[in-house]
Amino acid sequence: GYRDHVETCDGWGNLEYDLPQVLGLAFLATGSRAYYDGFVPAARHYRDVDIIHHAPEHPEWVGLNHPHKVLHFAMESPTKVDLGHTWTEGLLTHYRLTGEIRSLAAARGIADRLLLAVSKAGNPRQLGWPMIALTAVYDATGDARYRDGAVAYAEATLARVEPTPAAGDWKMGVLADGMAAVHARTNDQRLRRWLVSYADALLP
């Protein structure tokens, strides 16, 4: 089920969430070999198959993961990348547990492309997940470019999204997680105020 043959290789995957991270955390929490045995191939598949390594017609996609949509909601919709379905945490957990540097390189490749894509983010999830992805790579590498990139997504959020669930339904939870991740690395009080306002609106 990893590939749909209707749309050729442009349509790999149905990357709904960060499966490698889910399995990696489950293994760390339980020590269960069953989780580990799923975690390793999931991370390698994401790294080696689900990431775009060659796209002559869309070189700006190289480094990101393949489009999320095949057999998910609309076969007729245009093939494109989706910033709301892009993760690095599972790759980094795999790198930390196995030492496989290709997983670190893949996470950095995703982050490098996210640095250039702030203007492409539309809904709250497309702002939130890149913040989480970039702060994770910053934590793993110490490279300030990734922290600054996450800040750029946070600045876009401050300018465009009101801190209320009414601004974007359930996707606002992802955005709040992203804002919290950036706040934890910067202590920017504007982000704290946004988060507190969101929490007040969520739990009146």
PDB file of C-alpha atoms in Angstrom, residues 5-95:
ATOM      1  CA  HIS A   5       0.130   2.920  -9.562  1.00  0.00           C
ATOM      2  CA  VAL A   6      -2.409   5.323 -11.041  1.00  0.00           C
ATOM      3  CA  GLU A   7      -0.260   8.434 -10.637  1.00  0.00           C
ATOM      4  CA  THR A   8       3.233   6.933 -11.129  1.00  0.00           C
ATOM      5  CA  CYS A   9       6.109   7.718  -8.778  1.00  0.00           C
ATOM      6  CA  ASP A  10       4.876  11.254  -8.067  1.00  0.00           C
ATOM      7  CA  GLY A  11       2.217   9.740  -5.840  1.00  0.00           C
ATOM      8  CA  TRP A  12       4.125   7.744  -3.252  1.00  0.00           C
ATOM      9  CA  GLY A  13       2.842   7.420   0.229  1.00  0.00           C
ATOM     10  CA  ASN A  14      -0.015   8.490   2.411  1.00  0.00           C
ATOM     11  CA  LEU A  15       2.057  10.265   5.020  1.00  0.00           C
ATOM     12  CA  GLU A  16      -0.652  11.089   7.511  1.00  0.00           C
ATOM     13  CA  TYR A  17       1.562  11.397  10.594  1.00  0.00           C
ATOM     14  CA  ASP A  18       5.110  10.687  11.763  1.00  0.00           C
ATOM     15  CA  LEU A  19       4.861   6.899  12.022  1.00  0.00           C
ATOM     16  CA  PRO A  20       8.585   6.393  12.765  1.00  0.00           C
ATOM     17  CA  GLN A  21       8.342   8.754  15.732  1.00  0.00           C
ATOM     18  CA  VAL A  22       5.237   7.019  17.066  1.00  0.00           C
ATOM     19  CA  LEU A  23       6.924   3.617  16.890  1.00  0.00           C
ATOM     20  CA  GLY A  24      10.223   4.944  18.235  1.00  0.00           C
ATOM     21  CA  LEU A  25       8.545   6.513  21.255  1.00  0.00           C
ATOM     22  CA  ALA A  26       6.508   3.359  21.839  1.00  0.00           C
ATOM     23  CA  PHE A  27       9.734   1.344  21.868  1.00  0.00           C
ATOM     24  CA  LEU A  28      11.408   3.748  24.284  1.00  0.00           C
ATOM     25  CA  ALA A  29       8.379   3.732  26.565  1.00  0.00           C
ATOM     26  CA  THR A  30       7.946  -0.053  26.655  1.00  0.00           C
ATOM     27  CA  GLY A  31      11.170  -1.708  25.523  1.00  0.00           C
ATOM     28  CA  SER A  32       9.043  -3.907  23.280  1.00  0.00           C
ATOM     29  CA  ARG A  33      10.994  -5.472  20.414  1.00  0.00           C
ATOM     30  CA  ALA A  34       7.805  -5.507  18.348  1.00  0.00           C
ATOM     31  CA  TYR A  35       7.782  -1.708  18.271  1.00  0.00           C
ATOM     32  CA  TYR A  36      11.476  -1.580  17.387  1.00  0.00           C
ATOM     33  CA  ASP A  37      10.985  -4.063  14.561  1.00  0.00           C
ATOM     34  CA  GLY A  38       8.371  -1.725  13.085  1.00  0.00           C
ATOM     35  CA  PHE A  39      10.268   1.461  13.868  1.00  0.00           C
ATOM     36  CA  VAL A  40      13.455   0.696  11.939  1.00  0.00           C
ATOM     37  CA  PRO A  41      11.865  -0.176   8.569  1.00  0.00           C
ATOM     38  CA  ALA A  42       9.370   2.687   8.938  1.00  0.00           C
ATOM     39  CA  ALA A  43      12.206   5.186   9.432  1.00  0.00           C
ATOM     40  CA  ARG A  44      14.274   3.739   6.590  1.00  0.00           C
ATOM     41  CA  HIS A  45      11.268   3.714   4.271  1.00  0.00           C
ATOM     42  CA  TYR A  46      10.503   7.346   5.059  1.00  0.00           C
ATOM     43  CA  ARG A  47      14.153   8.278   4.577  1.00  0.00           C
ATOM     44  CA  ASP A  48      14.876   6.290   1.443  1.00  0.00           C
ATOM     45  CA  VAL A  49      11.512   6.078  -0.349  1.00  0.00           C
ATOM     46  CA  ASP A  50       9.080   8.718   0.858  1.00  0.00           C
ATOM     47  CA  ILE A  51      11.511  11.605   0.498  1.00  0.00           C
ATOM     48  CA  ILE A  52      11.825  13.212  -2.934  1.00  0.00           C
ATOM     49  CA  HIS A  53      15.332  12.575  -4.241  1.00  0.00           C
ATOM     50  CA  HIS A  54      14.812  13.551  -7.884  1.00  0.00           C
ATOM     51  CA  ALA A  55      12.176  15.815  -9.449  1.00  0.00           C
ATOM     52  CA  PRO A  56      13.334  17.480 -12.685  1.00  0.00           C
ATOM     53  CA  GLU A  57      10.057  19.358 -13.105  1.00  0.00           C
ATOM     54  CA  HIS A  58      10.002  20.505  -9.470  1.00  0.00           C
ATOM     55  CA  PRO A  59      13.564  20.884  -8.159  1.00  0.00           C
ATOM     56  CA  GLU A  60      12.196  22.913  -5.245  1.00  0.00           C
ATOM     57  CA  TRP A  61      10.584  19.721  -3.939  1.00  0.00           C
ATOM     58  CA  VAL A  62      13.833  17.748  -3.601  1.00  0.00           C
ATOM     59  CA  GLY A  63      14.488  17.009   0.058  1.00  0.00           C
ATOM     60  CA  LEU A  64      10.851  17.106   1.161  1.00  0.00           C
ATOM     61  CA  ASN A  65       8.601  14.088   1.442  1.00  0.00           C
ATOM     62  CA  HIS A  66       6.385  12.946  -1.396  1.00  0.00           C
ATOM     63  CA  PRO A  67       2.899  14.458  -1.710  1.00  0.00           C
ATOM     64  CA  HIS A  68       0.356  13.375   0.842  1.00  0.00           C
ATOM     65  CA  LYS A  69      -2.947  12.587  -0.845  1.00  0.00           C
ATOM     66  CA  VAL A  70      -2.885   9.427  -2.931  1.00  0.00           C
ATOM     67  CA  LEU A  71      -6.031   7.381  -2.282  1.00  0.00           C
ATOM     68  CA  HIS A  72      -6.633   9.623   0.744  1.00  0.00           C
ATOM     69  CA  PHE A  73      -9.130  12.250  -0.338  1.00  0.00           C
ATOM     70  CA  ALA A  74      -8.927  13.400  -3.964  1.00  0.00           C
ATOM     71  CA  MET A  75      -7.229  11.538  -6.781  1.00  0.00           C
ATOM     72  CA  GLU A  76      -8.077  14.399  -9.154  1.00  0.00           C
ATOM     73  CA  SER A  77      -6.322  17.078  -7.080  1.00  0.00           C
ATOM     74  CA  PRO A  78      -2.953  18.421  -8.285  1.00  0.00           C
ATOM     75  CA  THR A  79       0.158  16.547  -7.185  1.00  0.00           C
ATOM     76  CA  LYS A  80       2.087  18.818  -4.836  1.00  0.00           C
ATOM     77  CA  VAL A  81       3.918  18.806  -1.537  1.00  0.00           C
ATOM     78  CA  ASP A  82       2.023  19.563   1.659  1.00  0.00           C
ATOM     79  CA  LEU A  83       3.769  21.359   4.513  1.00  0.00           C
ATOM     80  CA  GLY A  84       1.107  20.019   6.852  1.00  0.00           C
ATOM     81  CA  HIS A  85       2.493  16.498   6.441  1.00  0.00           C
ATOM     82  CA  THR A  86       6.233  16.987   6.883  1.00  0.00           C
ATOM     83  CA  TRP A  87       8.192  15.630   9.857  1.00  0.00           C
ATOM     84  CA  THR A  88      11.742  15.164  11.086  1.00  0.00           C
ATOM     85  CA  GLU A  89      11.343  13.836  14.640  1.00  0.00           C
ATOM     86  CA  GLY A  90      11.077  10.150  13.733  1.00  0.00           C
ATOM     87  CA  LEU A  91      14.161  10.366  11.543  1.00  0.00           C
ATOM     88  CA  LEU A  92      16.082  12.018  14.360  1.00  0.00           C
ATOM     89  CA  THR A  93      14.941   9.437  16.895  1.00  0.00           C
ATOM     90  CA  HIS A  94      16.127   6.744  14.474  1.00  0.00           C
ATOM     91  CA  TYR A  95      19.494   8.477  14.114  1.00  0.00           C
TER      92      TYR A  95
END
